[in-house]
Structures are given as structure tokens and as C-alpha cells.
Tab-separated table of C-alpha atoms and ligand atoms in Angstrom:
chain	number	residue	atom	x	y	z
A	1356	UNK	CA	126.180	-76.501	86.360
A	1357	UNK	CA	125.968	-73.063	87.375
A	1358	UNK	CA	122.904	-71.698	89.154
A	1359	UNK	CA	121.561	-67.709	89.218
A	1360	UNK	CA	119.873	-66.880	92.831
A	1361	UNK	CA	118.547	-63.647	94.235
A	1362	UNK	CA	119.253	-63.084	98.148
A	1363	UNK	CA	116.471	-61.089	99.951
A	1364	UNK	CA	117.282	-60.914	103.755
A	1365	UNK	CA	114.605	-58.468	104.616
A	1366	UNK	CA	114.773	-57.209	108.464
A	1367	UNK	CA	115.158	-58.488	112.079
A	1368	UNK	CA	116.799	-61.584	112.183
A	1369	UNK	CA	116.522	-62.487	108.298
A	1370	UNK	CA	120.171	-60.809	107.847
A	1371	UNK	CA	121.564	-62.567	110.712
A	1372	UNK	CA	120.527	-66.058	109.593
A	1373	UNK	CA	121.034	-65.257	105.904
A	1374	UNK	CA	124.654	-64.504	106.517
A	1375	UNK	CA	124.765	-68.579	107.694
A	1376	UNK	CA	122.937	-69.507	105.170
A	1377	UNK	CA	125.331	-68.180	102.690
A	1378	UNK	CA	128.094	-69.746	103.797
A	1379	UNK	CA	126.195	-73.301	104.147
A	1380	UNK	CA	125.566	-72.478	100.413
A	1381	UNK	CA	128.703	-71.356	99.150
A	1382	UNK	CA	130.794	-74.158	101.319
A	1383	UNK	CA	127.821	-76.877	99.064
A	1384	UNK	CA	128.819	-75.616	95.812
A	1385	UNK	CA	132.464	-76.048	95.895
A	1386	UNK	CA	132.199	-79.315	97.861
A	1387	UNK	CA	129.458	-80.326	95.023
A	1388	UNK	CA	131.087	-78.506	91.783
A	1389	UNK	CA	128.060	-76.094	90.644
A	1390	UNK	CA	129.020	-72.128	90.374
A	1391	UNK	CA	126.139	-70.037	92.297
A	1392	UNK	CA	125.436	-66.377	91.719
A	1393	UNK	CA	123.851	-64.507	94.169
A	1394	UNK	CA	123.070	-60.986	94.487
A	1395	UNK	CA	121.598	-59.164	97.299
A	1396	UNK	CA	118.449	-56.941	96.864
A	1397	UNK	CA	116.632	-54.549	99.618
A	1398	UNK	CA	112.765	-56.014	100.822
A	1399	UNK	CA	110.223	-54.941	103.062
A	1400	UNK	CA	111.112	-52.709	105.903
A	1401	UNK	CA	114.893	-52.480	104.481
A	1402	UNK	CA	113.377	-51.408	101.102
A	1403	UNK	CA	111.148	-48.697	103.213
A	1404	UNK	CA	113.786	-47.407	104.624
A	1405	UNK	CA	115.753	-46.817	101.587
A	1406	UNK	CA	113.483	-45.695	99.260
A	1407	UNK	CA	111.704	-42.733	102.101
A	1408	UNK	CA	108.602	-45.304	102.549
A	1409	UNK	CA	107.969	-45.671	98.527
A	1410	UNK	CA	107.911	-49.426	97.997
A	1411	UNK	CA	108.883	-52.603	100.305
A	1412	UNK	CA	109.501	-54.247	97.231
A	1413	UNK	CA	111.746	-52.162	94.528
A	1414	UNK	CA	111.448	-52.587	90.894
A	1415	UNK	CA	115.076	-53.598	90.659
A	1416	UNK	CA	114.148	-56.513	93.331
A	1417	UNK	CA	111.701	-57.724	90.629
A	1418	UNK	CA	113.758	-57.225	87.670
A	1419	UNK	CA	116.848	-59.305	89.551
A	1420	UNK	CA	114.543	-61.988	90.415
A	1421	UNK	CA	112.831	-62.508	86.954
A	1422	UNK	CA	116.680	-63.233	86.063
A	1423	UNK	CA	116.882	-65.796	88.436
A	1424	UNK	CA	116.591	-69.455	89.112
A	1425	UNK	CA	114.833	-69.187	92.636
A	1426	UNK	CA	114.905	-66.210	95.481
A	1427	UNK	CA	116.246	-67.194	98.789
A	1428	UNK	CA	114.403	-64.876	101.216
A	1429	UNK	CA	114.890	-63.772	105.074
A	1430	UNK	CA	111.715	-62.327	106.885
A	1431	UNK	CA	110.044	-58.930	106.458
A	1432	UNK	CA	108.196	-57.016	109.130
A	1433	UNK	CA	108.908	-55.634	112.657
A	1434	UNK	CA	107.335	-52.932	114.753
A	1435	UNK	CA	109.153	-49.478	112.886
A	1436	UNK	CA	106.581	-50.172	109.744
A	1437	UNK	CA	103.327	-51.566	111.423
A	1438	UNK	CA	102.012	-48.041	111.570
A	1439	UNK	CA	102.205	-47.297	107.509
A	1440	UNK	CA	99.754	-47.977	105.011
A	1441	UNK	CA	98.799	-51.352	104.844
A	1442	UNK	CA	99.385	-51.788	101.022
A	1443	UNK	CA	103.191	-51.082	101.716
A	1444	UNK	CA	103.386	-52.500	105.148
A	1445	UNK	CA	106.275	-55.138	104.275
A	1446	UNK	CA	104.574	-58.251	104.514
A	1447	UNK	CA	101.539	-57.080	102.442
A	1448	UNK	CA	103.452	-54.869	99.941
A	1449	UNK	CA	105.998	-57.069	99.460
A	1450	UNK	CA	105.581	-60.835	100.232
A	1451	UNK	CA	102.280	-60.654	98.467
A	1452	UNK	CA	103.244	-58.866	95.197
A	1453	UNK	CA	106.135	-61.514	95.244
A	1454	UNK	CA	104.146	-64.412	95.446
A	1455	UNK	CA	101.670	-63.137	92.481
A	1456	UNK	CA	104.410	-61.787	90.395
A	1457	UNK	CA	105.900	-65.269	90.095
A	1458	UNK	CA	102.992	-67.752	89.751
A	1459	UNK	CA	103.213	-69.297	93.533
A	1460	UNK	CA	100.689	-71.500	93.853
A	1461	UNK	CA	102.272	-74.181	95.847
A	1462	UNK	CA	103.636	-73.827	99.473
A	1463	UNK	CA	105.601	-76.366	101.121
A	1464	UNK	CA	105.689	-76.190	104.893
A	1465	UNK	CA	107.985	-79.433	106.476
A	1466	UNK	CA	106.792	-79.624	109.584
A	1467	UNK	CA	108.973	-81.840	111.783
A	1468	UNK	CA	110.415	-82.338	115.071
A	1469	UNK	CA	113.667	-84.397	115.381
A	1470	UNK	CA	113.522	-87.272	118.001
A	1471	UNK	CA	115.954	-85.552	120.398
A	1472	UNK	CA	114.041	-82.463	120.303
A	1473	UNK	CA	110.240	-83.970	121.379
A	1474	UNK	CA	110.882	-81.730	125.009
A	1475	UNK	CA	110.153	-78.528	122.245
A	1476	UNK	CA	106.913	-79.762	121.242
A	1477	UNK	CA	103.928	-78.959	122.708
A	1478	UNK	CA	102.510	-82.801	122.033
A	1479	UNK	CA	102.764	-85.231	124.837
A	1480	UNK	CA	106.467	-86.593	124.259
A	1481	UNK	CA	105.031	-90.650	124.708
A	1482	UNK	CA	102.577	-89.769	121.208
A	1483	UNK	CA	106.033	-89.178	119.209
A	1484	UNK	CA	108.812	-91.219	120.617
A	1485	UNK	CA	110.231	-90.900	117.437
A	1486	UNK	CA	109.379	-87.214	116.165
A	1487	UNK	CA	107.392	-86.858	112.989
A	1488	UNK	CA	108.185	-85.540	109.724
A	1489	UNK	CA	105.332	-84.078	107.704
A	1490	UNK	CA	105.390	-81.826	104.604
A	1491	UNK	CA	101.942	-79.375	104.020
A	1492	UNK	CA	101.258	-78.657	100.691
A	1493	UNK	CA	99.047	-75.741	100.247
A	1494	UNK	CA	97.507	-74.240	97.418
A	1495	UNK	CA	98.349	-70.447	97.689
A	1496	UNK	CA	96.940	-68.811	94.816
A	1497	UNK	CA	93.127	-69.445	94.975
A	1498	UNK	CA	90.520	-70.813	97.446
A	1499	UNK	CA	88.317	-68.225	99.717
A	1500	UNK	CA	91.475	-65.786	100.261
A	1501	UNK	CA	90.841	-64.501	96.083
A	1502	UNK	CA	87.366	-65.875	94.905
A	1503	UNK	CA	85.095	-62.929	93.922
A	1504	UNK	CA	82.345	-61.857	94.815
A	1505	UNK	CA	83.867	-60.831	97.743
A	1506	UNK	CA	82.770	-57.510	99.929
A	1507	UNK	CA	80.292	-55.984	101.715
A	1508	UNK	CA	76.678	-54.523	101.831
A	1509	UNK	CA	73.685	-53.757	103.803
A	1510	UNK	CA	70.688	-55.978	103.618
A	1511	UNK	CA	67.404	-56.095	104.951
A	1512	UNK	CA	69.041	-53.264	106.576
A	1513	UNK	CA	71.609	-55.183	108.530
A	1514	UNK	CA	75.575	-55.318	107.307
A	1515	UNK	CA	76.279	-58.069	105.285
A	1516	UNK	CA	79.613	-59.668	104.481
A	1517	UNK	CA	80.731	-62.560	101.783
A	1518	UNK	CA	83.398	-64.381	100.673
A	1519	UNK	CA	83.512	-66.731	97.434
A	1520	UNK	CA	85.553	-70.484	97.694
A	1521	UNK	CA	86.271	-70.896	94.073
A	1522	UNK	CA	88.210	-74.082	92.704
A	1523	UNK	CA	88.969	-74.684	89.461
A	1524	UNK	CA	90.179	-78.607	88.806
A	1525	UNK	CA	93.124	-77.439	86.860
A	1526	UNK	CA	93.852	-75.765	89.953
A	1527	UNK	CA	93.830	-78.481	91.354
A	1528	UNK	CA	95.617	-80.995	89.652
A	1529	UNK	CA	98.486	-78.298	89.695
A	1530	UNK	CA	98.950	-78.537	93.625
A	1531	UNK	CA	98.039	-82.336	93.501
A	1532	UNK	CA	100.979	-82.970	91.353
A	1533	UNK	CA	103.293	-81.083	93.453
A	1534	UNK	CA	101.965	-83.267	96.258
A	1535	UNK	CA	102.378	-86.548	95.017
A	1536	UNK	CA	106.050	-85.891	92.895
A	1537	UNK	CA	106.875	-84.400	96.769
A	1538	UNK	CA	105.822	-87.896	98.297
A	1539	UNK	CA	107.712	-89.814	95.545
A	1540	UNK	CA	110.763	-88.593	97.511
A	1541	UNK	CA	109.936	-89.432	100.475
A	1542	UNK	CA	107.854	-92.068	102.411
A	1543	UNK	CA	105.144	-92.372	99.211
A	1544	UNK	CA	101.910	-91.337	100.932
A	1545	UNK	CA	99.683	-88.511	100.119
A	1546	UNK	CA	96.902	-87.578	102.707
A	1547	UNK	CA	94.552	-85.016	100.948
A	1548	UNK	CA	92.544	-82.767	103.206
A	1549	UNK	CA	89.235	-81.329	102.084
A	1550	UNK	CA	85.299	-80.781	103.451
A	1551	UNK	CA	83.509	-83.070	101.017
A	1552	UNK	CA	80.712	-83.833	103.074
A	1553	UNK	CA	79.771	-80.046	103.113
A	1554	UNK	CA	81.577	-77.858	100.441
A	1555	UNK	CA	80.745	-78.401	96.727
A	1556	UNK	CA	84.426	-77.521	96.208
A	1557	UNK	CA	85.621	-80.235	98.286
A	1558	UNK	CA	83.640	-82.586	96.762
A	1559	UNK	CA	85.355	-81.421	93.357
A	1560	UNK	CA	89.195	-81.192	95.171
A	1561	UNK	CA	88.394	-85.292	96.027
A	1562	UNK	CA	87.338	-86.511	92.948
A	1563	UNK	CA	90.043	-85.184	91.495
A	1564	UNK	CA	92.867	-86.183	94.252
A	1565	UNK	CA	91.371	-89.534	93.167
A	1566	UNK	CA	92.043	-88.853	89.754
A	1567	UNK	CA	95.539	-87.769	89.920
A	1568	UNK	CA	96.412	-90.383	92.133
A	1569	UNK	CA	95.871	-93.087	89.389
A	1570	UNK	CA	98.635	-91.391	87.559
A	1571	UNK	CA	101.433	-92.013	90.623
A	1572	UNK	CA	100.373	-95.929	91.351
A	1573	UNK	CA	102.908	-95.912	93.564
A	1574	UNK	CA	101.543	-93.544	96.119
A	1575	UNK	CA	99.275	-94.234	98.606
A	1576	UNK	CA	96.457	-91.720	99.101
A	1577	UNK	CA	93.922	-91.279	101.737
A	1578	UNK	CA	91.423	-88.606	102.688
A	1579	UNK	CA	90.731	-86.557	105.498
A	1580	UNK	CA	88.108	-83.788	106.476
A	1581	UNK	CA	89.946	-80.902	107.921
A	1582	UNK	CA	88.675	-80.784	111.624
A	1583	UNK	CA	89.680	-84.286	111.542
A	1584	UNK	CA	93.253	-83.602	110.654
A	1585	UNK	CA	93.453	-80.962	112.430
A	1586	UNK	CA	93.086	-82.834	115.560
A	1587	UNK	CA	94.920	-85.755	114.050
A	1588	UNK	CA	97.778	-83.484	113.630
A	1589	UNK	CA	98.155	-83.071	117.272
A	1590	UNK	CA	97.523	-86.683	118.075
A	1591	UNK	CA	99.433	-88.805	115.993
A	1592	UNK	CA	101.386	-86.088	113.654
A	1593	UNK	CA	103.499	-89.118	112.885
A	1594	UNK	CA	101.202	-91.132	110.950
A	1595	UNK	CA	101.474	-88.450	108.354
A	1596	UNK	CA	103.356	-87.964	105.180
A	1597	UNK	CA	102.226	-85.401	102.605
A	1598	UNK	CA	99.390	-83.442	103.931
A	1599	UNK	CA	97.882	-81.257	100.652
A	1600	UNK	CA	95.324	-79.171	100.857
A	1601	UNK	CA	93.654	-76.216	99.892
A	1602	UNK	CA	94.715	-72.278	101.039
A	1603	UNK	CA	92.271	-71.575	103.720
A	1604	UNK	CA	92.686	-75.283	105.503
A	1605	UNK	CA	96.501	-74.800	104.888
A	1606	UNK	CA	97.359	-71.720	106.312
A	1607	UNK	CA	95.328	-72.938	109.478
A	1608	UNK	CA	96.959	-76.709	109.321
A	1609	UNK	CA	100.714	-75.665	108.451
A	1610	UNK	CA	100.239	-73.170	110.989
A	1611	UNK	CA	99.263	-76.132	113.789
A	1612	UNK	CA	102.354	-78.193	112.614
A	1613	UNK	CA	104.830	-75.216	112.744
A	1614	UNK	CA	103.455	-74.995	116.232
A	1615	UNK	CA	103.445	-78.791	117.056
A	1616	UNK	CA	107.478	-79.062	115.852
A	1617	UNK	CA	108.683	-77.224	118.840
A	1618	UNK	CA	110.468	-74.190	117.444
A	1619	UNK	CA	109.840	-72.004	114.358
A	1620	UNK	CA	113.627	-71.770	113.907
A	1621	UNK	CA	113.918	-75.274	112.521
A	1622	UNK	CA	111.569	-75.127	110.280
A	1623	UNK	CA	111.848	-73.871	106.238
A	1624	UNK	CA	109.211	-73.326	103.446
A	1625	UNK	CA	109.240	-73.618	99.752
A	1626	UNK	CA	106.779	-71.287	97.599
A	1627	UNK	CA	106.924	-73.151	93.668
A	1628	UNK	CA	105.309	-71.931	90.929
A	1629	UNK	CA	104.830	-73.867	87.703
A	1630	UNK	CA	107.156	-76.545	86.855
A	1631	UNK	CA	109.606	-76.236	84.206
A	1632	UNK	CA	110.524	-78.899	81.207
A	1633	UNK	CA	113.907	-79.708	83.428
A	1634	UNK	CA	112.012	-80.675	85.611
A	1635	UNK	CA	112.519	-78.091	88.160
A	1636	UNK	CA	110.413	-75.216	89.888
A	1637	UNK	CA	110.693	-71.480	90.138
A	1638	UNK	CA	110.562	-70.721	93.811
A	1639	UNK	CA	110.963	-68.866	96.928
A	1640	UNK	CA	112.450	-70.422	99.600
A	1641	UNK	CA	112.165	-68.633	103.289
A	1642	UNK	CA	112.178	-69.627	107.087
A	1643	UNK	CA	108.278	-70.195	107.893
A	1644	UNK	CA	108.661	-67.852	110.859
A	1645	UNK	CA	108.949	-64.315	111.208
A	1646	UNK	CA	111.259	-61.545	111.798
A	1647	UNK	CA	111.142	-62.164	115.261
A	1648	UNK	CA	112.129	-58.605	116.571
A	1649	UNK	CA	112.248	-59.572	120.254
A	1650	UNK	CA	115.719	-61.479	119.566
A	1651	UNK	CA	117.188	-59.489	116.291
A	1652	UNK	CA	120.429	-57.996	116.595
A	1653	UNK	CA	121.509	-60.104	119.487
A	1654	UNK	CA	122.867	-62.734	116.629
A	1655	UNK	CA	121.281	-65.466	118.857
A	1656	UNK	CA	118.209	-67.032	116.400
A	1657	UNK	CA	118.248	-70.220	115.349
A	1658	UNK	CA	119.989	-70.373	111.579
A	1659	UNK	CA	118.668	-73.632	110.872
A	1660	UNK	CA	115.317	-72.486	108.979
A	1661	UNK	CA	117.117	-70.208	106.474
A	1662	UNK	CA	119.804	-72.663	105.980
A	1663	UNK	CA	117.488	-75.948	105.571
A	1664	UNK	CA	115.074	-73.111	103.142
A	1665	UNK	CA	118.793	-73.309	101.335
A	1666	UNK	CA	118.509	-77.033	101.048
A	1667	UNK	CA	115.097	-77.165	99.668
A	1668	UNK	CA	116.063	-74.108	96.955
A	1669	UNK	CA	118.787	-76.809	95.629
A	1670	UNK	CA	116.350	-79.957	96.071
A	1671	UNK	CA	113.225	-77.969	93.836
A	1672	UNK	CA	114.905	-75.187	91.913
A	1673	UNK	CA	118.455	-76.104	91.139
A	1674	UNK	CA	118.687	-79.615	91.041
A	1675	UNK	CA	121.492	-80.356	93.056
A	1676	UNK	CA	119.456	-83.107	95.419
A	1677	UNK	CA	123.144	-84.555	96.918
A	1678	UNK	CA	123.991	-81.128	98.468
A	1679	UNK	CA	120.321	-80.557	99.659
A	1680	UNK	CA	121.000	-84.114	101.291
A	1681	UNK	CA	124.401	-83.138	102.469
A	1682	UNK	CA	123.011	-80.314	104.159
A	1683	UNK	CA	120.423	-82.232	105.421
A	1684	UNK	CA	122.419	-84.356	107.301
A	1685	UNK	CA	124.765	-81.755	108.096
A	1686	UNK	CA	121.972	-80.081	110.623
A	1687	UNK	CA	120.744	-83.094	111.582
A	1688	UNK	CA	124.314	-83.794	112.998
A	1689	UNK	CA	124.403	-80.576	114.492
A	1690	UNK	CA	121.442	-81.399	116.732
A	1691	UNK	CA	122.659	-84.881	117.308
A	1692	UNK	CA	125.644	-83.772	118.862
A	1693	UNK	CA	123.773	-81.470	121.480
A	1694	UNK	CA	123.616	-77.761	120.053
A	1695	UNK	CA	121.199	-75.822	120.623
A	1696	UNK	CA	120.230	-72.314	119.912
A	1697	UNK	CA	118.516	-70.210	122.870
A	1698	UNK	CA	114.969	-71.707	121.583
A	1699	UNK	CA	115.901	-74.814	121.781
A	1700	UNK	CA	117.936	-74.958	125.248
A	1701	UNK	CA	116.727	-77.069	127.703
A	1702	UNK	CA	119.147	-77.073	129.938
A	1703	UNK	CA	119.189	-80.799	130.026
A	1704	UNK	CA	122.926	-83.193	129.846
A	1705	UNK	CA	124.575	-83.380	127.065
A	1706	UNK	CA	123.242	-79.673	125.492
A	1707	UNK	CA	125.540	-76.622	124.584
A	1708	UNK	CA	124.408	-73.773	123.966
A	1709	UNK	CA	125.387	-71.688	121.015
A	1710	UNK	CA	124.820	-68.407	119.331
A	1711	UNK	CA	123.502	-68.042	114.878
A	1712	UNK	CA	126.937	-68.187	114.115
A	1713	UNK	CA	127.820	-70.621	116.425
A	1714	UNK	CA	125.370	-72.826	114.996
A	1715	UNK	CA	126.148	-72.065	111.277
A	1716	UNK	CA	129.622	-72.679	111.800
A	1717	UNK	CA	129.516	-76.378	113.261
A	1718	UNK	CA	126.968	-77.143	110.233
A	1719	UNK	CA	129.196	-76.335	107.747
A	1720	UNK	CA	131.786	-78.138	109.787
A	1721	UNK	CA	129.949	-80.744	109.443
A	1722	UNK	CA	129.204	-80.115	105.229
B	1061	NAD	P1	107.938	-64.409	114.407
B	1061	NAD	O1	107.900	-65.700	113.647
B	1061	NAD	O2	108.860	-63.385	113.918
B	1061	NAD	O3	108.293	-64.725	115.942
B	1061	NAD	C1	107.504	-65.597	116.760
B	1061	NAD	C2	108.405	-66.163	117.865
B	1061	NAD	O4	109.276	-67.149	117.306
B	1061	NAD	C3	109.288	-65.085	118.502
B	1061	NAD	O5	109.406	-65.330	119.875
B	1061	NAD	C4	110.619	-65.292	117.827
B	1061	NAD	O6	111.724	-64.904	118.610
B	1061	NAD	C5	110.624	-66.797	117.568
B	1061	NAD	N1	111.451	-67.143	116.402
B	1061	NAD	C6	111.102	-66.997	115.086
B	1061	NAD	N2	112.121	-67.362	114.309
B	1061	NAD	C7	113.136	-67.723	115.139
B	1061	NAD	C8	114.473	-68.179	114.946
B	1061	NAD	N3	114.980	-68.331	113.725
B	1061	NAD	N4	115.229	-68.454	116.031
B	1061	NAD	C9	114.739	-68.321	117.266
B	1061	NAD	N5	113.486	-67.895	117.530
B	1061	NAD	C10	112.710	-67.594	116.478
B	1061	NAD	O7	106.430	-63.896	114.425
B	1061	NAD	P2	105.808	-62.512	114.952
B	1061	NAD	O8	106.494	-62.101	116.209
B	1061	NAD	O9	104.362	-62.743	114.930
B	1061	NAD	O10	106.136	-61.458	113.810
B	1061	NAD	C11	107.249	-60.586	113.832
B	1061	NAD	C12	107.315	-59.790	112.540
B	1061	NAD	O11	107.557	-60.692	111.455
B	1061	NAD	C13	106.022	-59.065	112.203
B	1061	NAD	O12	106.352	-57.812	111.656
B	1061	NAD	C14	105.362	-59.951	111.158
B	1061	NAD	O13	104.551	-59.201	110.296
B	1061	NAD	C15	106.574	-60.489	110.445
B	1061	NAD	N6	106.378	-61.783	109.766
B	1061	NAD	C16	107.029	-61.938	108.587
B	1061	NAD	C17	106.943	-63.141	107.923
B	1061	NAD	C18	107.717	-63.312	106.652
B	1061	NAD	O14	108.585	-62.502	106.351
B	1061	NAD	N7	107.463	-64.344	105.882
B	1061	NAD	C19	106.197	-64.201	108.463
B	1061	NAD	C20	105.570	-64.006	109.691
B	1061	NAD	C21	105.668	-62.790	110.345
């Protein structure tokens, strides 16, 4: 098999860890016979810079993407662009426009926390003696965030302001399939998270989880209103599954389990748009955190995000599910055996601490 890819590393850290993620990737396709392309293309503040503050995202960016089978992306952003225009501010000129370009209406936040790393996360460590390992599936392309009307007016001579929650049930169905073909692979559970006892699109987002559902008999669904998960999340985060829900309640939930995992470094994310007849997804794969500019160009971030966002490009776009597995277990070893980047160092016995390429290079020791 041979596979076409499009590398965006973007700014701060996203070129350190990319570098490690490259060489996770290149080491899995000889050890697992499939050719990769990759070529590298300038976004967000990188983009700024070369094109005198035109575009965070370049046409040829675009154009090399369409081409591709999936982008593998770093982080945008950092303080040396906050002060432009917001419409080519790098997150917001760039991230955006990629996400509607391509049809992205799934994201897929894992949100887990290894057992040896419970000291990271804020939850009492006797709640998760074992870690948890969720995956958030949020619809990213409609909800509250695009419904129209949306704006602002004066009435009855005060300022009012409105925003529309649309839903449409092909909508839907679209992320609820993504949801329960995700759980299929894993531990076959699908918790849906909506506001049916208050929101007339909630009531429609249930009936038609229910729907769905009879089409994967062998997933288990149940149903949640949001404040309930959300404090769920934080008390028993390993009862959970496949959280799915819809774009406002996701951004706020994923957002609560990136923060309930321990470190942002660890943790990948998959943006899918519609599935293909193979089988497999267009998508963007990307570290859920940020730039982080308060640790960039010290090549001491954790590489772990970008490389497991590697994993999940060859598990959803490419098709190669051993060497997302391989890689898997190749991190997971990596932790085992006591390293740990700066965000992750404890201090406690049997922990060494290591730099990005540190850590990249016993993972693919371990590939
Ligand atoms: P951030 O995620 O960059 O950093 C938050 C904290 O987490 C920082 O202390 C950082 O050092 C730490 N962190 C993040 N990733 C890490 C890693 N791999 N290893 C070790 N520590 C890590 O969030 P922020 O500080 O709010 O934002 C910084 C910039 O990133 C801003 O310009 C923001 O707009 C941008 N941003 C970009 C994306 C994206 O590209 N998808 C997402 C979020 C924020």
C-alpha cells in the first residue's frame, strides 16, 4: 500500500514534536511494508511570517492537502500574531478554513490517563486506580457555533443578542455513526450526551441515537444530560467509553477530559470528515493542545500527542490498524518503563527524566 500525507507543523512546539513524529512514522512503514509520502507545507504563524502577514493558511497548503490521504498537523498560535486581525490570526484563519474546506464534522478527543500516571490528574487518585480511557466524539460542523439567525440588535431599546442551535438528523446520524463504528473497536459502549428534557434539538439528537443504535446491536448505548456528565466525568471518568455529543457540549466536555488526563502532551485528536467506500476517513490528525510557547524551543514537550495523532491518522485514514497498534504499545512501554517528559515528572522512584527527543527516540526503540 502506499499512503499520500501532508505535514503541517505550524509554530512553537508543533515542529519540535513533529520531527518525532516523523520518525515514529517512517520507522512504522518499513517495519509494516506501506510507502508514505509526506510533504511539508507552511500554517498559521509560519505561513504569516512567510507570506508578510497575507494568509496563515497558503493556497498551496490547500492544494497539497486536497491531494492527500489525511494532514498530520502540529499547533498554530503563539504571542508574535495575537495582535493581527482576527480573520488571519492563525488559529482562526487557518484551523478554521481547514476544518470547513474538508468536510470535518467529527472530532475525536481520547481522553485518557494511563494507570501509572493517576499523580497527573487532577481526580482523586482512589476514583481511578486503574486510569480511564474515554474517546469524545463531537460534532464540529453545526450546533449553536453556525446556526443562523445569529447577531445582534436593540430592542425595546435595550441590546439584544441571539444565537440559533440548529440540528438536522442527517447531521446526526453522520456523527452517531462515527461514534458507534469508534466503539466497535474498542470496549462496545456508546454514551450519548444531549439536553432532552429542555432543548427541542436534544430531544431530536436522542431519538435518533436510539435509532442508529438498532443498526450496531452489538453496542450498548445509554444517555446522559450534559451537566450530568459533566460531573460524571470527574467522578467516575472510568465508567465511560464513547462519549458523543453535540459541538457546544463537546468542546466544553473534551475540554474537562483533556484536563482530567493529567497532561495535554499525551493526548491526540482526530478531525474526520465523510467516510469513504474503503472504508476509511479523510482527516486531520493534531495534538489536542496548543503551541505551548512557554516551553518551545527548549526541545523539552512531551512528543507523545503528535506521535499517538500519528497512530490514529493510520488507524482512520490509512488503514494500517497493526502499526497504529504497534505504536500504541510502543508509548505505552515508554511510560511503563519510567520516562517522563518535564510535564509529567514527579520526581517519584523509578522516573527518568527525558527531553522530545529523548522521548521519541526510546518509542521508536521500542517500534
Ligand atoms: P497550550 O495547549 O499551548 O498550552 C497549555 C499548557 O500545556 C502550557 O503550559 C504548555 O506548556 C502545556 N503543553 C501543551 N502541550 C504540551 C506538550 N506537548 N508537552 C508539554 N507541555 C505541553 O495552550 P495555550 O497556552 O492556551 O495556547 C498557546 C497558543 O496555542 C495560543 O496561541 C493558542 O491560540 C494556540 N492554540 C493552538 C491550538 C491548535 O493549533 N490546535 C490549540 C489550542 C491553542
Amino acid at each position: 500500500m502506499s499512503h499520500t500525507i501532508t505535514v503541517l507543523p505550524g509554530d512553537g512546539i508543533g515542529p519540535e514534536v513533529m520531527a518525532e513524529a516523523l520518525k515514529v512514522l517512517e520507522a512504522s512503514s518499513e517495519k509494516f511494508h506501506f510507502d508514505i509520502e509526506h510533504t511539508t507545507h507552511l500554517v498559521g504563524g509560519a505561513a504569516l511570517d512567510a507570506t508578510g502577514n497575507k494568509t496563515p493558511l497558503p493556497p498551496e497548503t490547500i492544494a497539497a492537502s486536497e491531494k492527500a490521504d489525511a494532514i498530520l498537523f502540529g499547533s498554530v498560535g503563539g504571542p508574535k500574531w495575537e495582535n493581527l486581525p482576527p480573520e488571519i490570526q492563525p488559529e482562526r484563519g487557518a484551523l478554521l478554513p481547514l476544518r470547513k474546506h474538508f468536510g470535518l464534522f467529527a472530532n475525536l478527543r481520547p481522553g485518557s490517563c494511563h494507570p501509572s500516571l493517576t499523580h497527573a490528574s487532577p481526580v482523586k487518585n482512589e476514583l481511578i486506580p486503574n486510569g480511564f480511557d474515554v474517546l469524545c466524539v463531537r460534532e464540529l460542523t453545526g450546533g449553536i457555533y453556525f446556526g443562523e439567525p445569529k447577531g445582534r440588535e436593540e430592542r425595546a431599546g435595550e441590546p439584544v443578542a441571539f444565537d440559533t442551535m440548529v440540528y438536522k438528523k442527517s447531521e446526526i446520524e453522520k456523527i452517531l455513526h462515527v461514534a458507534f463504528t469508534a466503539a466497535r473497536g474498542r470496549d462496545k459502549r456508546v454514551t450519548s450526551v444531549d439536553t432532552a428534557n429542555v432543548l427541542a434539538t436534544s430531544v431530536l439528537w436522542r431519538e435518533t441515537a436510539i435509532e442508529v443504535a438498532t443498526q450496531y446491536p452489538d453496542v450498548a448505548l445509554d444517555h446522559l444530560y450534559v451537566d450530568n456528565a459533566a460531573m460524571q466525568l470527574v467522578k467516575r471518568p472510568d465508567s465511560f467509553d464513547v462519549l458523543v455529543t453535540e459541538n457546544l457540549f463537546g468542546d466544553i466536555l473534551s475540554d474537562e477530559m483533556a484536563m482530567i488526563s493529567g497532561s495535554l502532551g499525551m493526548l491526540p485528536s482526530a478531525s474526520l470528515g465523510n467516510i469513504q467506500d474503503n472504508g476509511l476517513y479523510f482527516g486531520m490528525y493534531e495534538p489536542s493542545g496548543g503551541s505551548a510557547p512557554d516551553i518551545a524551543g527548549q526541545g523539552i514537550a512531551n512528543p507523545i500527542a503528535q506521535i499517538l495523532s500519528v497512530s490514529m491518522m493510520l488507524r482512520y485514514s490509512l488503514g494500517e490498524s497493526e502499526a497504529a497498534d504497534a505504536i500504541d504499545s510502543a508509548v505505552q512501554q515508554a511510560i511503563d518503563s519510567g520516562l517522563r517528559t518535564g510535564d509529567l515528572f514527579t520526581g517519584a522512584e523509578g522516573e527518568t527524566r527525558v527531553n522530545t527527543a529523548e522521548m521519541g527516540q526510546a518509542i521508536l526503540t521500542n517500534l
